[in-house]
Short mmCIF file of C-alpha atoms in Angstrom, two decimals:
data_model
loop_
_atom_site.label_atom_id
_atom_site.label_comp_id
_atom_site.label_asym_id
_atom_site.label_seq_id
_atom_site.Cartn_x
_atom_site.Cartn_y
_atom_site.Cartn_z
CA MET A 1346 12.64 -99.95 47.47
CA SER A 1347 13.98 -98.39 50.72
CA PHE A 1348 10.52 -98.81 52.34
CA ILE A 1349 10.61 -102.55 51.67
CA THR A 1350 14.16 -102.73 52.97
CA THR A 1351 13.20 -100.97 56.21
CA MET A 1352 10.17 -103.21 56.84
CA THR A 1353 12.17 -106.35 56.03
CA LEU A 1354 14.85 -105.39 58.56
CA ARG A 1355 12.12 -104.65 61.12
CA LYS A 1356 10.46 -108.04 60.70
CA ALA A 1357 13.85 -109.71 61.05
CA GLY A 1358 14.31 -107.99 64.43
CA ARG A 1359 17.23 -105.87 63.18
CA LEU A 1360 15.72 -102.71 64.61
CA ASN A 1361 18.91 -100.58 64.75
CA GLU A 1362 19.53 -101.13 61.07
CA ALA A 1363 15.86 -100.56 60.30
CA LEU A 1364 15.95 -97.31 62.25
CA LEU A 1365 19.01 -96.07 60.31
CA GLN A 1366 17.28 -96.80 57.02
CA ALA A 1367 14.03 -95.18 58.21
CA ASN A 1368 15.90 -92.06 59.40
CA GLU A 1369 17.74 -91.80 56.09
CA ASP A 1370 14.50 -92.02 54.12
CA TRP A 1371 12.77 -89.59 56.47
CA GLN A 1372 15.57 -87.00 56.09
CA GLN A 1373 15.52 -87.26 52.32
CA GLU A 1374 11.75 -86.90 51.88
CA LYS A 1375 8.81 -87.04 54.26
CA THR A 1376 6.57 -89.17 52.09
CA PHE A 1377 3.64 -91.35 53.07
CA HIS A 1378 5.76 -94.53 52.92
CA SER A 1379 8.69 -93.06 54.83
CA CYS A 1380 6.25 -91.96 57.55
CA ILE A 1381 4.77 -95.46 57.84
CA ALA A 1382 8.20 -97.07 58.00
CA MET A 1383 9.39 -94.63 60.67
CA PHE A 1384 6.21 -95.17 62.75
CA TRP A 1385 6.36 -98.96 62.93
CA VAL A 1386 10.10 -99.11 63.55
CA GLN A 1387 9.80 -96.59 66.38
CA LYS A 1388 6.82 -98.57 67.76
CA ASP A 1389 8.90 -101.80 67.92
CA ILE A 1390 11.83 -100.00 69.58
CA CYS A 1391 9.39 -98.50 72.10
CA GLU A 1392 8.19 -101.99 73.02
CA CYS A 1393 11.76 -103.07 73.67
CA LEU A 1394 12.34 -100.06 75.92
CA ILE A 1395 9.19 -100.88 77.89
CA LYS A 1396 10.31 -104.47 78.42
CA ALA A 1397 13.57 -103.10 79.76
CA GLN A 1398 11.58 -100.70 81.97
CA ARG A 1399 13.30 -97.71 80.39
CA LEU A 1400 9.99 -95.90 80.65
CA ASP A 1401 11.22 -92.31 80.20
CA GLU A 1402 12.85 -93.17 76.87
CA ALA A 1403 9.77 -95.14 75.87
CA ASN A 1404 7.48 -92.22 76.59
CA GLU A 1405 9.70 -89.87 74.53
CA ARG A 1406 9.32 -92.16 71.51
CA ILE A 1407 5.53 -92.43 72.16
CA GLY A 1408 5.42 -88.63 71.90
CA PHE A 1409 7.17 -88.85 68.51
CA LEU A 1410 4.66 -91.49 67.37
CA GLU A 1411 1.81 -89.10 68.21
CA VAL A 1412 3.48 -86.48 65.99
CA LEU A 1413 3.65 -89.00 63.11
CA LEU A 1414 0.03 -90.21 63.48
CA PRO A 1415 -1.69 -87.25 61.71
CA LEU A 1416 0.64 -87.74 58.70
CA MET A 1417 -0.61 -91.33 58.23
CA ASN A 1418 -3.77 -92.48 56.58
CA ASP A 1419 -4.91 -94.41 59.69
CA THR A 1420 -8.55 -94.83 58.63
CA GLU A 1421 -8.97 -98.11 60.54
CA GLY A 1422 -7.36 -96.76 63.71
CA ILE A 1423 -4.67 -99.46 63.83
CA ALA A 1424 -1.85 -97.02 64.54
CA ALA A 1425 -3.90 -95.11 67.11
CA ARG A 1426 -4.66 -98.34 69.00
CA ALA A 1427 -0.97 -99.25 68.90
CA ILE A 1428 -0.10 -95.92 70.55
CA ALA A 1429 -2.82 -96.41 73.21
CA LYS A 1430 -1.44 -99.86 74.00
CA LEU A 1431 2.12 -98.54 74.28
CA LYS A 1432 0.98 -95.79 76.61
CA GLU A 1433 -0.66 -98.29 78.89
CA HIS A 1434 2.32 -100.64 78.89
CA ALA A 1435 4.63 -97.73 79.67
CA LEU A 1436 2.75 -96.88 82.84
CA PRO A 1437 4.45 -97.37 86.21
CA PHE A 1438 3.42 -100.67 87.86
CA TYR A 1439 1.87 -101.98 84.66
CA PRO A 1440 3.89 -105.24 84.61
CA GLN A 1441 3.08 -105.93 88.25
CA ILE A 1442 -0.67 -105.31 87.76
CA LYS A 1443 -0.59 -107.44 84.63
CA ARG A 1444 0.93 -110.34 86.58
CA ILE A 1445 -1.73 -109.92 89.26
CA GLU A 1446 -4.45 -110.05 86.60
CA ARG A 1447 -2.95 -113.23 85.24
CA MET A 1448 -3.07 -114.78 88.71
CA CYS A 1449 -6.80 -114.00 88.84
CA LYS A 1450 -7.39 -115.65 85.48
CA ASP A 1451 -5.51 -118.73 86.71
CA GLY A 1452 -7.96 -119.08 89.63
CA CYS A 1453 -5.74 -117.60 92.33
CA GLU A 1454 -8.05 -114.70 93.23
CA LYS A 1455 -7.08 -114.57 96.90
CA ALA A 1456 -3.32 -114.58 96.20
CA ALA A 1457 -3.82 -111.98 93.46
CA TYR A 1458 -5.73 -109.66 95.82
CA GLU A 1459 -3.18 -110.06 98.60
CA THR A 1460 -0.39 -109.30 96.12
CA LEU A 1461 -2.29 -106.21 94.99
CA LEU A 1462 -2.76 -104.69 98.44
CA PRO A 1463 0.74 -103.10 98.80
CA PHE A 1464 0.34 -101.36 95.44
CA LEU A 1465 -2.84 -99.63 96.64
CA ASP A 1466 -0.67 -97.49 98.89
CA TYR A 1467 1.09 -96.06 95.83
CA ASN A 1468 -0.27 -93.44 93.49
CA LEU A 1469 -1.29 -95.86 90.76
CA PRO A 1470 -1.79 -94.33 87.31
CA LEU A 1471 -5.50 -93.75 86.55
CA PRO A 1472 -5.57 -96.01 83.46
CA LEU A 1473 -4.73 -98.97 85.74
CA HIS A 1474 -7.62 -98.38 88.15
CA GLU A 1475 -10.12 -100.32 86.05
CA ARG A 1476 -7.82 -103.36 86.01
CA VAL A 1477 -7.29 -103.10 89.76
CA GLY A 1478 -11.05 -102.81 90.29
CA TRP A 1479 -11.69 -106.09 88.47
CA VAL A 1480 -9.13 -107.84 90.67
CA VAL A 1481 -10.99 -106.64 93.77
CA TYR A 1482 -14.34 -107.73 92.29
CA LYS A 1483 -13.11 -111.22 91.39
CA TYR A 1484 -11.64 -111.63 94.86
CA LEU A 1485 -14.97 -110.79 96.51
CA LYS A 1486 -16.90 -112.99 94.11
CA ARG A 1487 -14.68 -115.99 94.83
CA MET A 1488 -13.98 -115.48 98.54
CA LEU A 1489 -17.17 -113.91 99.95
CA ALA A 1490 -18.41 -117.19 101.41
CA GLU A 1491 -15.12 -117.68 103.26
CA CYS A 1492 -13.93 -114.22 104.28
CA GLN A 1493 -14.85 -112.24 107.39
CA SER A 1494 -17.01 -109.12 107.48
CA ALA A 1495 -14.04 -106.79 108.02
CA GLN A 1496 -12.20 -108.27 105.01
CA ALA A 1497 -15.22 -107.86 102.71
CA ARG A 1498 -15.87 -104.30 103.90
CA TRP A 1499 -12.19 -103.42 103.47
CA ALA A 1500 -12.20 -104.78 99.92
CA LEU A 1501 -15.21 -102.61 99.04
CA PHE A 1502 -13.45 -99.63 100.60
CA ASN A 1503 -10.37 -100.33 98.47
CA TYR A 1504 -12.58 -100.33 95.39
CA ILE A 1505 -14.35 -97.08 96.26
CA LYS A 1506 -10.95 -95.33 96.59
CA LEU A 1507 -10.23 -96.04 92.92
CA ASN A 1508 -10.99 -93.56 90.17
CA ASN A 1509 -12.04 -95.99 87.46
CA PRO A 1510 -14.61 -94.86 84.85
CA ARG A 1511 -18.12 -94.43 86.26
CA PRO A 1512 -20.66 -95.41 85.07
CA SER A 1513 -19.25 -98.69 83.82
CA LEU A 1514 -19.95 -102.41 83.88
CA LEU A 1515 -17.44 -102.85 86.72
CA HIS A 1516 -19.09 -100.13 88.80
CA SER A 1517 -22.52 -101.71 88.40
CA GLN A 1518 -21.18 -105.17 89.24
CA MET A 1519 -19.55 -103.85 92.41
CA LEU A 1520 -22.93 -102.50 93.52
CA LEU A 1521 -24.44 -105.96 93.08
CA MET A 1522 -21.51 -107.38 95.03
CA ALA A 1523 -22.24 -104.94 97.86
CA LEU A 1524 -25.78 -106.36 98.04
CA ASN A 1525 -24.30 -109.82 98.49
CA VAL A 1526 -22.00 -108.55 101.21
CA LYS A 1527 -25.00 -107.07 103.05
CA GLU A 1528 -26.88 -110.36 102.82
CA ARG A 1529 -23.95 -112.18 104.40
CA PHE A 1530 -22.90 -109.56 106.95
CA ALA A 1531 -25.58 -107.60 108.81
CA ASP A 1532 -23.05 -105.09 110.15
CA PHE A 1533 -22.33 -103.79 106.64
CA ASN A 1534 -23.96 -100.39 106.05
CA LEU A 1535 -25.23 -100.86 102.50
CA LEU A 1536 -26.92 -97.47 102.12
CA LYS A 1537 -23.75 -95.69 103.21
CA PHE A 1538 -21.85 -97.64 100.55
CA ILE A 1539 -24.43 -96.73 97.89
CA PHE A 1540 -24.10 -93.09 98.92
CA VAL A 1541 -20.33 -93.06 98.27
CA TRP A 1542 -20.85 -95.31 95.22
CA ASP A 1543 -23.01 -92.39 93.95
CA VAL A 1544 -26.49 -93.09 92.55
CA ASN A 1545 -25.71 -90.78 89.65
CA SER A 1546 -23.20 -93.40 88.51
CA PHE A 1547 -25.89 -95.67 87.07
CA SER A 1548 -25.51 -96.10 83.32
CA GLU A 1549 -28.39 -95.75 80.88
CA ALA A 1550 -28.30 -99.53 80.43
CA ASP A 1551 -28.88 -100.01 84.16
CA PHE A 1552 -32.38 -98.55 83.71
CA LEU A 1553 -33.29 -101.01 80.95
CA PRO A 1554 -34.33 -104.68 81.04
CA THR A 1555 -31.69 -107.22 79.99
CA GLN A 1556 -31.98 -110.42 78.00
CA HIS A 1557 -30.12 -113.66 78.63
CA GLU A 1558 -30.90 -116.99 76.95
CA GLU A 1559 -34.46 -115.96 76.07
CA GLN A 1560 -35.08 -114.82 79.65
CA THR A 1561 -35.77 -111.17 80.42
CA PHE A 1562 -34.43 -109.62 83.62
CA ARG A 1563 -35.73 -106.46 85.23
CA PRO A 1564 -33.50 -103.34 85.14
CA LEU A 1565 -30.55 -103.35 87.51
CA THR A 1566 -31.77 -100.19 89.23
CA GLU A 1567 -35.09 -101.80 90.15
CA ARG A 1568 -33.44 -104.97 91.42
CA VAL A 1569 -31.01 -103.01 93.58
CA ILE A 1570 -33.67 -100.77 95.13
CA GLU A 1571 -36.07 -103.65 95.76
CA HIS A 1572 -33.22 -105.62 97.33
CA CYS A 1573 -32.63 -102.74 99.75
CA PHE A 1574 -36.26 -103.01 100.86
CA SER A 1575 -36.05 -106.80 101.21
CA LEU A 1576 -33.07 -106.27 103.51
CA GLY A 1577 -35.28 -104.22 105.82
CA TYR A 1578 -34.46 -100.63 104.90
CA ALA A 1579 -37.33 -98.14 105.31
CA LEU A 1580 -38.86 -96.29 102.38
CA GLN A 1581 -37.65 -92.89 103.55
CA GLU A 1582 -34.09 -94.15 104.02
CA VAL A 1583 -34.00 -95.44 100.44
CA CYS A 1584 -35.63 -92.28 99.07
CA ASP A 1585 -32.99 -90.12 100.76
CA ILE A 1586 -30.25 -92.09 98.98
CA PHE A 1587 -31.74 -92.56 95.49
CA LEU A 1588 -33.84 -89.44 94.81
CA PRO A 1589 -30.79 -87.24 94.08
CA ASN A 1590 -30.72 -89.10 90.74
CA PRO A 1591 -33.44 -87.42 88.61
CA HIS A 1592 -34.24 -90.76 86.96
CA PHE A 1593 -35.94 -91.85 90.19
CA THR A 1594 -39.28 -90.58 91.52
CA GLU A 1595 -41.06 -91.06 94.82
CA GLN A 1596 -43.86 -92.88 93.00
CA GLN A 1597 -41.39 -95.32 91.39
CA LEU A 1598 -39.63 -96.02 94.69
CA GLY A 1599 -42.99 -96.46 96.40
CA LYS A 1600 -44.00 -99.07 93.83
CA LEU A 1601 -40.76 -101.00 94.35
CA PHE A 1602 -41.28 -100.75 98.12
CA ALA A 1603 -44.77 -102.25 97.82
CA ARG A 1604 -43.59 -104.89 95.32
CA SER A 1605 -40.86 -106.08 97.67
CA TRP A 1606 -43.29 -106.41 100.57
CA PHE A 1607 -45.96 -108.09 98.39
CA PHE A 1608 -43.69 -110.93 97.31
CA SER A 1609 -42.39 -111.37 100.85
CA ILE A 1610 -45.99 -111.70 102.06
CA TYR A 1611 -46.98 -113.94 99.16
CA ASN A 1612 -44.08 -116.34 99.66
CA LEU A 1613 -44.55 -116.43 103.44
CA GLN A 1614 -48.24 -117.35 103.21
CA LYS A 1615 -47.28 -120.61 101.47
CA GLN A 1616 -45.64 -121.68 104.74
CA ASP A 1617 -47.49 -119.75 107.44
CA GLU A 1618 -50.71 -117.90 106.63
CA LYS A 1619 -51.00 -116.29 110.05
CA ALA A 1620 -47.45 -114.93 109.85
CA ALA A 1621 -48.19 -113.57 106.36
CA ILE A 1622 -51.25 -111.69 107.68
CA THR A 1623 -49.09 -110.21 110.44
CA LEU A 1624 -46.48 -109.19 107.85
CA ALA A 1625 -49.18 -107.50 105.76
CA MET A 1626 -50.22 -105.51 108.82
CA ARG A 1627 -46.59 -104.49 109.39
CA TYR A 1628 -46.48 -103.25 105.80
CA ALA A 1629 -49.59 -101.13 106.31
CA GLN A 1630 -48.12 -99.68 109.50
CA ALA A 1631 -44.95 -98.83 107.57
CA VAL A 1632 -47.03 -96.92 105.01
CA ASN A 1633 -48.98 -95.27 107.86
CA GLY A 1634 -51.56 -93.65 105.58
CA GLY A 1635 -48.95 -92.01 103.35
CA ASN A 1636 -49.32 -91.56 99.60
CA MET A 1637 -48.90 -95.01 98.02
CA ILE A 1638 -50.88 -95.65 94.85
CA ASN A 1639 -49.70 -98.63 92.80
CA GLU A 1640 -50.74 -102.13 91.81
CA TYR A 1641 -48.72 -103.91 94.52
CA HIS A 1642 -50.14 -101.70 97.27
CA SER A 1643 -53.60 -102.77 96.06
CA LYS A 1644 -52.54 -106.43 95.84
CA ILE A 1645 -51.52 -106.40 99.50
CA LEU A 1646 -54.95 -105.05 100.45
CA THR A 1647 -56.57 -107.76 98.29
CA PHE A 1648 -54.48 -110.38 100.08
CA TYR A 1649 -55.47 -109.06 103.50
CA LEU A 1650 -59.16 -109.03 102.60
CA HIS A 1651 -58.97 -112.61 101.34
CA HIS A 1652 -57.14 -113.92 104.41
CA LEU A 1653 -58.80 -111.76 107.10
CA PRO A 1654 -60.12 -114.08 109.84
CA GLN A 1655 -63.94 -114.11 109.68
CA GLN A 1656 -64.17 -114.03 113.48
CA HIS A 1657 -62.19 -110.76 113.58
CA PRO A 1658 -63.69 -108.56 110.82
CA ARG A 1659 -62.94 -105.34 112.69
CA LEU A 1660 -59.18 -105.87 112.21
CA LEU A 1661 -59.80 -104.42 108.77
CA PHE A 1662 -60.40 -100.99 110.36
CA THR A 1663 -56.86 -100.82 111.71
CA PHE A 1664 -55.39 -102.16 108.48
CA ILE A 1665 -57.26 -99.89 106.06
CA ARG A 1666 -56.58 -96.82 108.19
CA ALA A 1667 -52.83 -97.48 107.92
CA TRP A 1668 -53.09 -98.62 104.28
CA GLY A 1669 -54.74 -95.31 103.39
CA MET A 1670 -58.31 -94.84 102.16
CA GLY A 1671 -56.99 -92.30 99.66
CA ASN A 1672 -54.65 -94.82 98.04
CA PHE A 1673 -57.07 -96.56 95.71
CA SER A 1674 -55.93 -96.46 92.08
CA ASP A 1675 -58.19 -96.04 89.05
CA ASN A 1676 -57.94 -99.78 88.42
CA ASP A 1677 -59.29 -100.47 91.90
CA TRP A 1678 -62.62 -99.06 90.72
CA HIS A 1679 -62.82 -101.45 87.77
CA ARG A 1680 -64.55 -104.80 87.87
CA SER A 1681 -62.97 -107.83 86.22
CA ILE A 1682 -64.08 -111.02 84.54
CA LYS A 1683 -62.56 -114.30 85.70
CA GLU A 1684 -63.60 -117.64 84.23
CA GLY A 1685 -66.73 -116.04 82.84
CA HIS A 1686 -67.81 -114.57 86.19
CA ARG A 1687 -67.88 -110.89 87.06
CA CYS A 1688 -65.71 -110.05 90.06
CA PRO A 1689 -66.35 -106.95 92.18
CA ALA A 1690 -63.89 -104.08 92.16
CA LEU A 1691 -61.49 -103.80 95.09
CA VAL A 1692 -63.26 -100.64 96.28
CA GLU A 1693 -66.57 -102.53 96.39
CA ARG A 1694 -65.12 -105.38 98.42
CA VAL A 1695 -63.48 -103.04 100.92
CA LEU A 1696 -66.55 -100.90 101.50
CA VAL A 1697 -68.79 -103.96 101.92
CA ALA A 1698 -66.35 -105.42 104.46
CA ILE A 1699 -66.13 -102.12 106.37
CA LEU A 1700 -69.89 -101.52 106.49
CA SER A 1701 -70.50 -105.13 107.51
CA ALA A 1702 -68.16 -104.74 110.49
CA CYS A 1703 -69.51 -101.35 111.65
CA ASN A 1704 -71.65 -101.08 114.78
CA GLU A 1705 -74.70 -98.83 114.91
CA THR A 1706 -72.81 -95.81 116.25
CA GLU A 1707 -70.21 -96.09 113.47
CA LEU A 1708 -72.97 -96.40 110.84
CA ILE A 1709 -74.56 -93.20 112.14
CA LYS A 1710 -71.23 -91.37 111.84
CA LEU A 1711 -70.80 -92.65 108.29
CA HIS A 1712 -74.22 -91.33 107.36
CA VAL A 1713 -73.65 -87.94 108.95
CA ARG A 1714 -70.21 -87.53 107.34
CA THR A 1715 -70.26 -89.78 104.32
CA PRO A 1716 -66.73 -90.14 102.84
CA GLU A 1717 -66.37 -89.15 99.20
CA ILE A 1718 -65.24 -92.64 98.31
CA LEU A 1719 -68.51 -94.07 99.66
CA LYS A 1720 -70.59 -91.44 97.87
CA ARG A 1721 -68.94 -92.33 94.57
CA ALA A 1722 -69.27 -96.08 95.21
CA LEU A 1723 -73.02 -95.76 95.88
CA ILE A 1724 -73.34 -94.24 92.40
CA ASP A 1725 -70.86 -96.39 90.50
CA PHE A 1726 -71.89 -99.66 92.14
CA ASN A 1727 -75.61 -99.11 92.70
CA ASP A 1728 -76.14 -102.59 91.25
CA ASN A 1729 -74.11 -104.14 94.07
CA GLU A 1730 -76.91 -105.66 96.10
CA ARG A 1731 -74.87 -106.26 99.23
CA LEU A 1732 -73.47 -102.72 99.29
CA MET A 1733 -76.89 -101.18 98.84
CA ARG A 1734 -78.44 -103.40 101.54
CA LEU A 1735 -75.72 -102.23 103.92
CA TRP A 1736 -76.52 -98.65 102.93
CA VAL A 1737 -80.16 -99.33 103.86
CA LYS A 1738 -78.91 -100.54 107.24
CA THR A 1739 -76.85 -97.36 107.58
CA LYS A 1740 -79.84 -95.13 106.90
CA LEU A 1741 -81.95 -97.03 109.40
CA ALA A 1742 -79.25 -96.54 112.03
CA ALA A 1743 -79.43 -92.81 111.28
CA CYS A 1744 -83.24 -92.89 111.66
CA LYS A 1745 -83.77 -92.19 107.95
CA ARG A 1746 -86.43 -94.85 107.43
CA ASP A 1747 -88.10 -93.22 104.41
CA GLU A 1748 -84.73 -92.88 102.65
CA ALA A 1749 -83.91 -96.49 103.53
CA LEU A 1750 -87.24 -97.62 102.07
CA ASP A 1751 -86.50 -95.65 98.90
CA VAL A 1752 -83.09 -97.35 98.49
CA LEU A 1753 -84.70 -100.73 99.09
CA ARG A 1754 -87.42 -99.97 96.53
CA HIS A 1755 -84.83 -99.30 93.80
CA LEU A 1756 -82.95 -102.43 94.82
CA ILE A 1757 -86.04 -104.66 94.56
CA ARG A 1758 -86.95 -103.16 91.21
CA LYS A 1759 -83.63 -104.36 89.81
CA GLN A 1760 -83.85 -107.87 91.20
CA GLN A 1761 -86.73 -109.31 93.23
CA ARG A 1762 -85.27 -111.57 95.91
CA PHE A 1763 -87.19 -113.14 98.75
CA TYR A 1764 -84.73 -111.80 101.36
CA LEU A 1765 -85.17 -108.23 100.09
CA TRP A 1766 -88.91 -108.48 100.69
CA LYS A 1767 -88.19 -109.90 104.13
CA GLU A 1768 -85.94 -106.92 104.88
CA LEU A 1769 -88.71 -104.60 103.74
CA ALA A 1770 -91.07 -106.35 106.19
CA ASP A 1771 -88.43 -105.88 108.91
CA ILE A 1772 -88.30 -102.11 108.56
CA THR A 1773 -91.70 -100.90 107.43
CA PRO A 1774 -94.17 -99.80 110.15
CA ASP A 1775 -97.07 -100.35 107.73
CA LYS A 1776 -98.66 -103.66 108.75
CA GLU A 1777 -100.48 -104.06 105.43
CA LEU A 1778 -97.21 -103.59 103.52
CA LYS A 1779 -95.42 -105.89 105.99
CA LEU A 1780 -98.01 -108.61 105.35
CA SER A 1781 -97.81 -108.16 101.60
CA ALA A 1782 -93.96 -108.19 101.62
CA LEU A 1783 -93.87 -111.46 103.58
CA CYS A 1784 -96.32 -113.04 101.14
CA LYS A 1785 -94.06 -111.93 98.29
CA ALA A 1786 -91.04 -113.47 100.02
CA ILE A 1787 -92.75 -116.85 100.39
CA LEU A 1788 -93.93 -116.92 96.78
CA LEU A 1789 -90.44 -116.05 95.47
CA GLN A 1790 -88.61 -118.80 97.39
CA PRO A 1791 -89.60 -122.37 96.44
CA ARG A 1792 -87.14 -123.92 98.93
CA ASP A 1793 -88.94 -123.92 102.26
CA LYS A 1794 -85.71 -124.43 104.27
CA PHE A 1795 -84.91 -120.73 103.76
CA LEU A 1796 -88.35 -119.53 104.93
CA GLY A 1797 -88.49 -120.60 108.59
CA LYS A 1798 -88.06 -117.05 109.93
CA VAL A 1799 -90.36 -115.63 107.26
CA HIS A 1800 -93.15 -117.99 108.33
CA PHE A 1801 -92.51 -117.02 111.94
CA MET A 1802 -92.71 -113.29 111.15
CA LEU A 1803 -95.87 -113.74 109.13
CA GLY A 1804 -97.45 -115.96 111.80
CA THR A 1805 -96.73 -113.35 114.49
CA LEU A 1806 -98.26 -110.58 112.35
CA LEU A 1807 -101.37 -112.62 111.44
CA LYS A 1808 -101.98 -113.45 115.11
CA GLU A 1809 -101.83 -109.73 115.93
CA LEU A 1810 -104.37 -109.08 113.17
CA GLY A 1811 -106.69 -111.79 114.53
CA MET A 1812 -106.27 -114.06 111.51
CA LEU A 1813 -105.77 -117.18 113.61
CA ALA A 1814 -106.33 -119.87 110.96
CA GLU A 1815 -103.73 -118.29 108.70
CA ALA A 1816 -101.37 -117.77 111.67
CA GLN A 1817 -101.70 -121.44 112.62
CA ALA A 1818 -100.72 -122.40 109.06
CA GLN A 1819 -97.50 -120.37 109.47
CA VAL A 1820 -96.75 -122.00 112.82
CA ASN A 1821 -97.23 -125.43 111.24
CA ALA A 1822 -94.97 -124.39 108.31
CA PHE A 1823 -91.96 -123.28 110.35
CA ALA A 1824 -92.39 -126.18 112.79
CA GLU A 1825 -92.29 -128.67 109.91
CA THR A 1826 -89.28 -126.93 108.34
CA TYR A 1827 -87.30 -127.09 111.59
CA ARG A 1828 -88.33 -130.71 112.24
CA ARG A 1829 -87.35 -131.82 108.74
CA ASN A 1830 -83.91 -130.18 109.01
CA HIS A 1831 -83.34 -131.35 112.61
CA TRP A 1832 -83.19 -127.79 113.87
CA THR A 1833 -84.35 -126.58 117.27
CA PRO A 1834 -86.99 -123.81 117.08
CA THR A 1835 -86.06 -120.57 118.78
CA PRO A 1836 -87.70 -119.67 122.12
CA GLU A 1837 -89.72 -117.00 120.27
CA MET A 1838 -91.06 -119.60 117.84
CA GLN A 1839 -91.98 -121.95 120.66
CA ALA A 1840 -93.70 -119.10 122.50
CA LEU A 1841 -95.79 -118.25 119.43
CA ALA A 1842 -96.85 -121.89 119.02
CA ASN A 1843 -97.85 -122.09 122.69
CA GLU A 1844 -99.87 -118.85 122.49
CA MET A 1845 -102.11 -120.11 119.72
CA PRO A 1846 -105.65 -121.01 120.95
CA PRO A 1847 -106.16 -124.78 121.31
CA ASN A 1848 -107.82 -126.63 118.48
CA THR A 1849 -107.18 -123.79 116.00
CA VAL A 1850 -107.60 -125.19 112.49
CA ALA A 1851 -104.96 -124.06 110.02
CA CYS A 1852 -106.01 -122.41 106.76
CA ALA A 1853 -106.00 -125.04 104.04
CA ASP A 1854 -105.17 -122.79 101.05
CA MET A 1855 -102.42 -120.41 101.98
CA TRP A 1856 -101.28 -119.98 98.38
CA ALA A 1857 -104.58 -118.29 97.57
CA PHE A 1858 -104.08 -116.14 100.67
CA TYR A 1859 -100.59 -115.11 99.60
CA ASN A 1860 -101.70 -114.15 96.10
CA ALA A 1861 -104.63 -112.20 97.47
CA HIS A 1862 -102.36 -109.94 99.54
CA LEU A 1863 -99.79 -108.73 96.98
CA GLN A 1864 -101.30 -105.38 96.11
CA ALA A 1865 -99.59 -103.39 98.85
CA ALA A 1866 -96.22 -104.79 97.79
CA ASN A 1867 -96.90 -103.92 94.15
CA ASN A 1868 -97.97 -100.41 95.13
CA PHE A 1869 -94.75 -100.01 97.13
CA LEU A 1870 -92.67 -100.87 94.10
CA TYR A 1871 -94.61 -98.70 91.69
CA PRO A 1872 -96.78 -96.20 93.55
CA PRO A 1873 -100.01 -95.44 91.61
CA CYS A 1874 -100.26 -91.99 90.03
CA THR A 1875 -102.89 -89.68 91.51
CA GLU A 1876 -104.69 -87.58 88.94
CA THR A 1877 -106.39 -84.39 89.95
CA ASN A 1878 -109.26 -83.33 87.73
CA LYS A 1879 -109.60 -79.61 87.35
CA HIS A 1880 -113.05 -78.27 86.53
#
């Protein structure tokens, strides 16, 4: 019954009497119950000593409680937590820091921080540093819009001097607060702060996405790094700070660099397209041909291609040189389907744009030293009509007419288009094949508005061959086409019409003429086999 007596006295606040009873029981026999009674009586007396700021005596009794703890069956850790709480309350400056915390909770963050400042000059016990850190954080959160740059920077410095646990929630929140300080005050050196903050202080949770009210947020690490880029820091500067943490790689930082720029460009183009194009060029110049293979790097190139002024196609040369021809990803070689239509791969679009903008000298150089990317594209995208037509043009510039004709032959075999036959007529020296190709072009295009130049070419050729009636029919055809569409014939067309002998009667059945001159074109597509009989 002495155990009950001791605990009853304790609950009644008669601690001296309870202690006498507990000591008596403890001296008689160190049982489980006598140990429990002694522990809780000593704990209550310790609390009284702390309130009286008799900290040395309190700490002596805490030491005795730690001796008793192993003798108790503290499976739920209640006694251990009680000791931890007493230890904290027995720390020097604990009551003062506790009052400061209470001021913060009451909405007096500025007064709390100002009250805290003198204590920062003392050697505060380490267990209090976390509490002090939260006071600094709440002050900055509440007062950032009102304070001066020096005050904000000094508050961050006061936090960095602390030795609170790192990584921790507080440490991560202070990093986010430093980003806000940089946004408000340009003179704040954010990267220097992150260096002393220590990138190895990120917690495992900081590398994972977070969820809040059914909304998913990107990992803290990604948001912080991308924010550094949005504030104008260069890629190399950020790499120098973050790469000491093995969780980060150059490829990952490069992707975040490109992502930050992409969204800046994308958002700017909603307001000012020209400024967005200039910003995209600045991005490419920042990359300067360096290794940068990721989806956002490719998206910026896609944006530039889409918004490139048609009157200045050669600007692409400067952009792509800085963007880096070696930075195409595997996905950039893949075509896509949008709304049921096949869209060309990014590589296709770029090469077509480059070849279209090249002059003859540049085409010759491309043929002499064909880049590997172009060699692969000519194989992978040999069904890209525009690319292959430009390759024909390249071969012609390099005086490789037979090779150009061979490329054109394979192109026409896949899809017979009137303009492909016209291009064949443009480049072949064979007048019979030229005549046949032009006839093919006319028969393949029912809409006469697209055939004005074809009729002119055929008329010129027929006049050279002395077929005046047929030539006159072509002159009449392109003249009628231009009249019907209110176009002005070219000087060459007018000259051809004037050179025709007076009173020349046009051939009445040109369709029969066209069909009668298709053999050379058919033989070009599928050359007849020559058999040699051996006797």
